[in-house]
């Protein structure tokens, strides 16, 4: 009897021991299988990622060896063609200038993507190339530019010192001839309504596209009814050498000023912050970046500055008091006549254009410039009817000194 019980116990122990050994062997086998599988996957992945035909555009990047050993590029360029308006089909490869001064203005970026890319700021102060500061002339227009011939004369002979950008109605398809400075200078646009936030949307869109060119240092907003009052050299020198931007900004106690303030803007925008100014501005690069990257104030204006509050008359004028302290002259460089009253300024017609009239706009005022007094206070003027083109083309070249 005892011998039988002992036999049973021995069998149970042997059976349990067998199960333990089986479990250990099975576990070791699984670990070995996983190890081998991991080695196989790693090898296949490495071979896949190093294939020459997988990312052929990577082969087109220039070698870093020509750079001086003391120079370190901290740029992080994305290969996403959806974010960068560049062509990656160029068999010669991309150069630095393709990033810093893209030739093609057309792209498929949404405004959010465009503003994000335009707000990038290099942390290395010195540029790794010979940078000539340029002035970006940004035209906000419904369609064609009636004064294009006058502007052509203005720009002639000054390539490399300016850039041109056109924000026209989305359905405007006319393309200037290839010889024109306006050829293929339209940017992706959206519909604009007078007195609506879409007007400021278009201004910010122009700024953002112009900021993609790292050589653009000054940015001036113009309309199809604007004309230059001086030759290119004078305008360029006045802007590039200025210590300030030119955004009209003042405290207007009247109903058309403080009376448009919406208390729902508080505390982001207070009544003491509230300013009014001209829509037509000129800003330097630092302030332009502040405008396109503003996540705080513009949403408040879009929600609460509604007619009879007009965003284009109050947003930038108020923003410069918040983020541009000391950077702004608080005046515009685009002359306009509001003396007749009403919602729109005076429109000048053919009979108004005389040499004495233009000279009054050029030198009939006094203002401060870089801490001193100057008689050059306005570089541009509006609002001119298309009928004034012929007399302007007769008077302006000699009076303004075009091509000199």
Short mmCIF file of C-alpha atoms in Angstrom, two decimals:
data_model
loop_
_atom_site.label_atom_id
_atom_site.label_comp_id
_atom_site.label_asym_id
_atom_site.label_seq_id
_atom_site.Cartn_x
_atom_site.Cartn_y
_atom_site.Cartn_z
CA UNK A 1 0.00 0.00 0.00
CA UNK A 2 2.76 2.44 0.96
CA UNK A 3 4.75 1.43 -2.07
CA UNK A 4 1.78 2.26 -4.32
CA UNK A 5 1.35 5.73 -2.82
CA UNK A 6 5.08 6.41 -3.27
CA UNK A 7 4.87 5.39 -6.91
CA UNK A 8 2.02 7.85 -7.48
CA UNK A 9 3.96 10.67 -5.82
CA UNK A 10 7.05 9.98 -7.94
CA UNK A 11 4.97 9.96 -11.12
CA UNK A 12 3.36 13.29 -10.20
CA UNK A 13 6.76 14.87 -9.49
CA UNK A 14 8.18 13.55 -12.74
CA UNK A 15 5.17 14.81 -14.62
CA UNK A 16 5.48 18.30 -13.04
CA UNK A 17 9.18 18.40 -13.74
CA UNK A 18 8.49 17.50 -17.36
CA UNK A 19 6.01 20.40 -17.66
CA UNK A 20 8.53 22.85 -16.19
CA UNK A 21 11.23 21.74 -18.63
CA UNK A 22 8.77 21.98 -21.49
CA UNK A 23 7.81 25.52 -20.48
CA UNK A 24 11.45 26.59 -20.22
CA UNK A 25 12.32 25.12 -23.60
CA UNK A 26 9.27 26.74 -25.19
CA UNK A 27 10.13 30.15 -23.69
CA UNK A 28 13.73 29.96 -24.87
CA UNK A 29 12.57 28.95 -28.31
CA UNK A 30 10.22 31.95 -28.49
CA UNK A 31 12.95 34.35 -27.37
CA UNK A 32 15.31 32.97 -29.99
CA UNK A 33 12.60 33.26 -32.66
CA UNK A 34 11.89 36.89 -31.71
CA UNK A 35 15.62 37.71 -31.74
CA UNK A 36 16.09 36.20 -35.20
CA UNK A 37 12.95 37.93 -36.48
CA UNK A 38 14.15 41.29 -35.10
CA UNK A 39 17.54 40.89 -36.79
CA UNK A 40 15.80 40.05 -40.06
CA UNK A 41 13.45 43.05 -39.89
CA UNK A 42 16.27 45.41 -38.96
CA UNK A 43 18.35 44.23 -41.90
CA UNK A 44 15.45 44.52 -44.34
CA UNK A 45 14.56 48.00 -43.03
CA UNK A 46 18.13 49.22 -43.33
CA UNK A 47 18.37 47.96 -46.91
CA UNK A 48 14.97 49.52 -47.75
CA UNK A 49 15.83 52.95 -46.35
CA UNK A 50 19.21 53.07 -48.10
CA UNK A 51 17.83 52.28 -51.54
CA UNK A 52 18.86 54.91 -54.11
CA UNK A 53 15.44 55.00 -55.74
CA UNK A 54 13.48 55.59 -52.53
CA UNK A 55 14.36 59.25 -51.91
CA UNK A 56 16.12 60.36 -55.12
CA UNK A 57 15.79 64.03 -54.13
CA UNK A 58 18.13 63.46 -51.18
CA UNK A 59 20.94 62.81 -53.63
CA UNK A 60 20.45 66.30 -55.10
CA UNK A 61 21.37 68.21 -51.94
CA UNK A 62 24.74 69.94 -52.23
CA UNK A 63 27.64 68.71 -50.21
CA UNK A 64 28.36 70.50 -46.96
CA UNK A 65 32.09 70.39 -47.56
CA UNK A 66 32.34 73.77 -49.39
CA UNK A 67 31.12 75.57 -46.26
CA UNK A 68 33.78 77.14 -44.05
CA UNK A 69 34.53 74.96 -41.01
CA UNK A 70 33.50 77.79 -38.67
CA UNK A 71 30.01 78.03 -40.18
CA UNK A 72 27.26 75.84 -38.77
CA UNK A 73 23.90 75.58 -40.53
CA UNK A 74 21.12 75.14 -37.98
CA UNK A 75 18.37 75.13 -40.60
CA UNK A 76 15.79 72.35 -40.62
CA UNK A 77 14.36 72.24 -44.12
CA UNK A 78 11.26 70.11 -44.60
CA UNK A 79 10.88 67.91 -47.67
CA UNK A 80 7.13 68.49 -47.73
CA UNK A 81 6.22 70.01 -51.09
CA UNK A 82 2.84 70.88 -49.55
CA UNK A 83 4.51 73.31 -47.17
CA UNK A 84 7.32 74.59 -49.38
CA UNK A 85 6.26 76.23 -52.66
CA UNK A 86 9.25 74.79 -54.45
CA UNK A 87 9.74 72.25 -57.20
CA UNK A 88 11.60 69.10 -56.20
CA UNK A 89 11.74 67.80 -59.75
CA UNK A 90 14.81 69.93 -60.53
CA UNK A 91 17.50 67.38 -61.47
CA UNK A 92 20.27 69.85 -60.58
CA UNK A 93 19.12 69.98 -56.95
CA UNK A 94 17.98 72.75 -54.65
CA UNK A 95 20.20 75.68 -53.81
CA UNK A 96 20.06 77.96 -50.78
CA UNK A 97 18.50 80.72 -52.87
CA UNK A 98 15.56 78.41 -53.65
CA UNK A 99 14.67 78.63 -49.98
CA UNK A 100 15.64 82.24 -49.33
CA UNK A 101 14.20 83.73 -52.53
CA UNK A 102 11.69 81.40 -54.21
CA UNK A 103 11.04 82.35 -57.84
CA UNK A 104 7.66 80.68 -58.04
CA UNK A 105 4.98 82.53 -56.04
CA UNK A 106 2.16 80.07 -56.66
CA UNK A 107 1.66 77.37 -54.06
CA UNK A 108 -1.05 75.22 -52.46
CA UNK A 109 -0.53 76.22 -48.83
CA UNK A 110 -3.49 77.18 -46.68
CA UNK A 111 -3.24 80.50 -44.84
CA UNK A 112 -2.39 78.72 -41.58
CA UNK A 113 0.52 76.89 -43.23
CA UNK A 114 1.66 80.03 -45.05
CA UNK A 115 1.69 82.17 -41.91
CA UNK A 116 3.53 79.44 -39.99
CA UNK A 117 6.25 79.21 -42.60
CA UNK A 118 6.50 83.00 -43.01
CA UNK A 119 6.96 83.47 -39.26
CA UNK A 120 10.22 81.47 -39.18
CA UNK A 121 13.16 83.57 -38.01
CA UNK A 122 16.83 82.52 -38.39
CA UNK A 123 18.72 82.65 -35.10
CA UNK A 124 22.03 83.24 -36.86
CA UNK A 125 22.29 86.98 -37.47
CA UNK A 126 24.80 86.86 -40.33
CA UNK A 127 23.47 85.62 -43.65
CA UNK A 128 25.46 82.84 -45.40
CA UNK A 129 25.27 84.74 -48.70
CA UNK A 130 25.61 88.30 -49.99
CA UNK A 131 22.23 89.73 -49.07
CA UNK A 132 21.01 92.92 -50.71
CA UNK A 133 17.98 94.29 -48.79
CA UNK A 134 14.94 94.55 -51.06
CA UNK A 135 11.68 96.47 -50.83
CA UNK A 136 8.55 94.36 -51.36
CA UNK A 137 5.85 96.27 -53.26
CA UNK A 138 2.55 94.57 -52.41
CA UNK A 139 -0.43 95.50 -54.58
CA UNK A 140 -3.92 94.82 -53.21
CA UNK A 141 -6.14 95.06 -56.26
CA UNK A 142 -9.42 93.79 -57.67
CA UNK A 143 -8.00 93.15 -61.13
CA UNK A 144 -5.72 94.88 -63.59
CA UNK A 145 -3.33 97.68 -62.65
CA UNK A 146 -4.26 100.79 -64.67
CA UNK A 147 -0.95 102.46 -63.73
CA UNK A 148 1.23 99.50 -64.69
CA UNK A 149 3.09 101.54 -67.38
CA UNK A 150 4.00 104.18 -64.78
CA UNK A 151 5.23 101.53 -62.35
CA UNK A 152 7.20 99.85 -65.12
CA UNK A 153 9.10 103.11 -65.63
CA UNK A 154 9.55 103.42 -61.88
CA UNK A 155 11.12 99.94 -61.53
CA UNK A 156 13.17 99.99 -64.75
CA UNK A 157 16.89 99.46 -64.19
CA UNK A 158 16.64 98.43 -60.54
CA UNK A 159 16.43 94.64 -60.69
CA UNK A 160 17.58 92.96 -57.51
CA UNK A 161 16.43 95.78 -55.24
CA UNK A 162 12.68 95.10 -55.22
CA UNK A 163 10.06 92.38 -55.29
CA UNK A 164 6.47 92.65 -56.57
CA UNK A 165 3.41 90.82 -55.24
CA UNK A 166 -0.18 91.01 -56.51
CA UNK A 167 -3.29 90.01 -54.56
CA UNK A 168 -6.12 90.13 -57.10
CA UNK A 169 -9.62 88.67 -57.13
CA UNK A 170 -9.46 84.86 -57.41
CA UNK A 171 -11.34 84.94 -60.73
CA UNK A 172 -8.94 87.45 -62.29
CA UNK A 173 -6.96 85.43 -64.81
CA UNK A 174 -5.26 88.09 -66.95
CA UNK A 175 -1.49 87.66 -67.07
CA UNK A 176 0.80 90.56 -68.03
CA UNK A 177 3.36 89.97 -70.81
CA UNK A 178 6.56 88.19 -69.90
CA UNK A 179 8.54 91.41 -70.19
CA UNK A 180 6.48 93.05 -67.44
CA UNK A 181 7.65 93.29 -63.81
CA UNK A 182 4.15 92.06 -62.92
CA UNK A 183 4.46 88.84 -64.94
CA UNK A 184 3.59 85.84 -62.75
CA UNK A 185 3.66 87.91 -59.57
CA UNK A 186 0.14 87.00 -58.44
CA UNK A 187 -0.13 85.10 -55.16
CA UNK A 188 -2.89 82.62 -54.22
CA UNK A 189 -5.76 84.89 -53.20
CA UNK A 190 -9.23 84.84 -51.70
CA UNK A 191 -12.26 87.09 -52.12
CA UNK A 192 -12.03 90.47 -50.37
CA UNK A 193 -14.97 92.59 -49.22
CA UNK A 194 -14.66 96.27 -48.38
CA UNK A 195 -15.00 96.94 -44.65
CA UNK A 196 -14.75 93.24 -43.73
CA UNK A 197 -11.92 91.33 -41.98
CA UNK A 198 -11.17 89.71 -45.36
CA UNK A 199 -9.39 92.97 -46.23
CA UNK A 200 -6.86 92.44 -43.43
CA UNK A 201 -6.67 88.74 -44.32
CA UNK A 202 -5.46 89.79 -47.78
CA UNK A 203 -2.92 92.23 -46.30
CA UNK A 204 -1.51 89.53 -44.02
CA UNK A 205 -1.48 87.09 -46.96
CA UNK A 206 0.60 89.53 -49.00
CA UNK A 207 3.00 90.06 -46.12
CA UNK A 208 3.40 86.32 -45.53
CA UNK A 209 4.19 85.59 -49.18
CA UNK A 210 6.68 88.44 -49.29
CA UNK A 211 8.35 87.21 -46.08
CA UNK A 212 9.22 83.93 -47.82
CA UNK A 213 11.91 85.91 -49.63
CA UNK A 214 14.56 86.45 -46.95
CA UNK A 215 16.02 89.39 -48.88
CA UNK A 216 12.85 91.45 -48.50
CA UNK A 217 13.54 93.93 -45.70
CA UNK A 218 10.79 96.54 -46.18
CA UNK A 219 7.16 95.92 -47.12
CA UNK A 220 4.81 98.53 -48.56
CA UNK A 221 1.09 98.04 -49.24
CA UNK A 222 -0.33 99.73 -52.35
CA UNK A 223 -3.61 99.76 -54.28
CA UNK A 224 -4.36 99.91 -58.00
CA UNK A 225 -5.02 103.67 -57.59
CA UNK A 226 -1.60 104.43 -56.06
CA UNK A 227 1.23 106.25 -57.84
CA UNK A 228 4.86 106.88 -56.83
CA UNK A 229 5.90 110.46 -56.06
CA UNK A 230 9.67 109.98 -56.40
CA UNK A 231 12.05 107.84 -58.43
CA UNK A 232 13.00 104.37 -57.27
CA UNK A 233 16.39 105.37 -55.82
CA UNK A 234 14.82 107.98 -53.54
CA UNK A 235 12.05 105.63 -52.38
CA UNK A 236 14.45 102.75 -51.78
CA UNK A 237 16.96 104.84 -49.84
CA UNK A 238 14.23 106.47 -47.72
CA UNK A 239 12.76 103.12 -46.68
CA UNK A 240 15.86 100.97 -46.28
CA UNK A 241 17.65 103.61 -44.22
CA UNK A 242 14.68 104.38 -41.97
CA UNK A 243 14.83 103.38 -38.32
CA UNK A 244 11.06 103.06 -38.14
CA UNK A 245 8.05 101.57 -39.87
CA UNK A 246 5.33 103.80 -41.30
CA UNK A 247 1.97 102.72 -39.87
CA UNK A 248 -0.57 105.46 -39.25
CA UNK A 249 -1.69 105.16 -35.63
CA UNK A 250 -3.43 107.76 -33.47
CA UNK A 251 -6.00 108.06 -30.70
CA UNK A 252 -9.24 109.45 -32.16
CA UNK A 253 -11.72 110.47 -29.42
CA UNK A 254 -14.61 110.83 -31.88
CA UNK A 255 -17.36 108.29 -32.59
CA UNK A 256 -15.41 107.14 -35.67
CA UNK A 257 -12.47 106.41 -33.36
CA UNK A 258 -13.05 105.41 -29.75
CA UNK A 259 -16.74 105.10 -30.51
CA UNK A 260 -16.02 101.93 -32.49
CA UNK A 261 -14.37 100.17 -29.57
CA UNK A 262 -16.22 97.03 -28.47
CA UNK A 263 -16.07 96.32 -24.72
CA UNK A 264 -16.07 92.59 -25.51
CA UNK A 265 -12.46 93.03 -26.63
CA UNK A 266 -11.41 93.64 -23.04
CA UNK A 267 -9.03 92.65 -21.47
CA UNK A 268 -7.02 91.62 -24.57
CA UNK A 269 -7.55 95.05 -26.14
CA UNK A 270 -8.45 97.93 -23.83
CA UNK A 271 -9.84 101.34 -24.70
CA UNK A 272 -6.47 102.90 -23.90
CA UNK A 273 -4.89 100.53 -26.48
CA UNK A 274 -7.43 101.43 -29.17
CA UNK A 275 -6.06 103.30 -32.20
CA UNK A 276 -7.15 104.34 -35.65
CA UNK A 277 -5.08 104.77 -38.80
CA UNK A 278 -4.72 104.47 -42.55
CA UNK A 279 -4.95 101.08 -44.20
CA UNK A 280 -1.92 101.77 -46.41
CA UNK A 281 1.21 100.94 -44.45
CA UNK A 282 4.93 100.28 -44.73
CA UNK A 283 6.73 98.03 -42.25
CA UNK A 284 10.18 96.57 -41.74
CA UNK A 285 10.75 92.82 -41.57
CA UNK A 286 10.60 92.46 -37.79
CA UNK A 287 7.17 94.10 -37.54
CA UNK A 288 5.92 92.19 -40.60
CA UNK A 289 6.70 88.92 -38.81
CA UNK A 290 4.81 90.14 -35.74
CA UNK A 291 1.77 90.84 -37.92
CA UNK A 292 1.59 87.46 -39.67
CA UNK A 293 2.34 85.50 -36.48
CA UNK A 294 -0.13 87.34 -34.22
CA UNK A 295 -2.20 84.68 -32.38
CA UNK A 296 -3.59 87.03 -29.74
CA UNK A 297 -5.07 90.26 -31.09
CA UNK A 298 -6.25 89.49 -34.62
CA UNK A 299 -8.80 86.83 -33.54
CA UNK A 300 -10.31 89.41 -31.18
CA UNK A 301 -10.63 91.94 -33.99
CA UNK A 302 -12.19 89.37 -36.33
CA UNK A 303 -14.82 88.51 -33.71
CA UNK A 304 -15.65 91.95 -32.32
CA UNK A 305 -14.59 94.66 -34.81
CA UNK A 306 -17.59 94.52 -37.12
CA UNK A 307 -19.22 97.41 -39.07
CA UNK A 308 -19.38 100.25 -38.23
CA UNK A 309 -15.97 99.14 -36.89
CA UNK A 310 -13.59 98.46 -39.77
CA UNK A 311 -10.71 96.10 -39.11
CA UNK A 312 -8.42 97.62 -41.74
CA UNK A 313 -8.63 101.03 -40.00
CA UNK A 314 -8.00 99.77 -36.46
CA UNK A 315 -6.17 96.43 -36.32
CA UNK A 316 -2.64 97.43 -37.40
CA UNK A 317 -2.94 100.86 -35.78
CA UNK A 318 -3.70 99.14 -32.46
CA UNK A 319 -1.28 96.23 -32.91
CA UNK A 320 1.77 98.50 -33.23
CA UNK A 321 0.96 100.00 -29.83
CA UNK A 322 1.03 96.49 -28.35
CA UNK A 323 3.98 94.82 -30.09
CA UNK A 324 5.78 97.58 -31.99
CA UNK A 325 6.68 100.02 -29.25
CA UNK A 326 9.48 102.25 -30.52
CA UNK A 327 9.43 100.62 -33.97
CA UNK A 328 6.81 102.86 -35.60
CA UNK A 329 6.68 106.48 -36.80
CA UNK A 330 2.87 106.58 -36.30
CA UNK A 331 2.35 108.09 -39.75
CA UNK A 332 1.72 106.83 -43.27
CA UNK A 333 3.89 107.51 -46.32
CA UNK A 334 0.91 107.27 -48.72
CA UNK A 335 -0.82 110.63 -49.20
CA UNK A 336 -4.62 110.74 -49.57
CA UNK A 337 -7.20 113.54 -49.42
CA UNK A 338 -9.98 113.09 -46.83
CA UNK A 339 -10.95 116.76 -46.78
CA UNK A 340 -14.25 116.23 -48.61
CA UNK A 341 -15.58 113.89 -45.89
CA UNK A 342 -17.51 110.67 -46.39
CA UNK A 343 -16.48 107.02 -46.30
CA UNK A 344 -14.08 107.34 -49.25
CA UNK A 345 -11.26 109.80 -50.04
CA UNK A 346 -11.14 112.14 -53.02
CA UNK A 347 -10.52 110.56 -56.41
CA UNK A 348 -8.31 112.68 -58.68
CA UNK A 349 -9.10 112.84 -62.39
CA UNK A 350 -7.23 113.91 -65.50
CA UNK A 351 -7.64 117.69 -65.05
CA UNK A 352 -6.20 117.52 -61.51
CA UNK A 353 -2.80 116.22 -62.58
CA UNK A 354 -0.40 119.13 -62.92
CA UNK A 355 3.25 119.62 -62.12
CA UNK A 356 2.45 122.05 -59.30
CA UNK A 357 -0.05 119.63 -57.78
CA UNK A 358 2.45 116.78 -57.77
CA UNK A 359 5.20 119.00 -56.36
CA UNK A 360 2.91 120.00 -53.49
CA UNK A 361 2.46 116.33 -52.63
CA UNK A 362 6.21 115.76 -52.86
CA UNK A 363 7.53 118.68 -50.81
CA UNK A 364 4.57 120.50 -49.31
CA UNK A 365 4.82 118.92 -45.85
CA UNK A 366 7.23 118.64 -42.94
CA UNK A 367 7.72 115.57 -40.76
CA UNK A 368 10.29 113.76 -38.66
CA UNK A 369 12.60 111.16 -40.17
CA UNK A 370 15.21 109.33 -38.08
CA UNK A 371 15.01 112.03 -35.43
CA UNK A 372 15.36 115.01 -37.80
CA UNK A 373 13.05 117.13 -39.92
CA UNK A 374 12.33 116.23 -43.53
CA UNK A 375 10.24 117.63 -46.39
CA UNK A 376 9.86 114.14 -47.87
CA UNK A 377 6.87 112.84 -45.95
CA UNK A 378 4.93 110.93 -48.63
CA UNK A 379 6.48 108.54 -51.13
CA UNK A 380 3.19 107.48 -52.72
CA UNK A 381 -0.24 109.01 -53.31
CA UNK A 382 -3.78 107.91 -54.02
CA UNK A 383 -6.59 107.90 -55.13
CA UNK A 384 -6.02 108.44 -58.88
CA UNK A 385 -8.50 107.66 -61.66
CA UNK A 386 -7.22 105.63 -64.64
CA UNK A 387 -7.77 108.70 -66.85
CA UNK A 388 -4.77 110.33 -65.14
CA UNK A 389 -2.31 107.84 -66.64
CA UNK A 390 -1.63 109.84 -69.82
CA UNK A 391 -0.76 113.16 -68.10
CA UNK A 392 1.23 111.28 -65.45
CA UNK A 393 3.34 109.56 -68.13
CA UNK A 394 4.06 112.98 -69.65
CA UNK A 395 4.94 114.76 -66.41
CA UNK A 396 6.31 112.11 -64.02
CA UNK A 397 9.44 110.81 -65.81
CA UNK A 398 11.10 114.24 -65.90
CA UNK A 399 9.62 115.52 -62.63
CA UNK A 400 10.35 112.37 -60.63
CA UNK A 401 13.66 111.65 -62.34
CA UNK A 402 12.81 108.15 -63.54
CA UNK A 403 15.77 106.19 -64.93
CA UNK A 404 18.28 108.50 -63.23
#
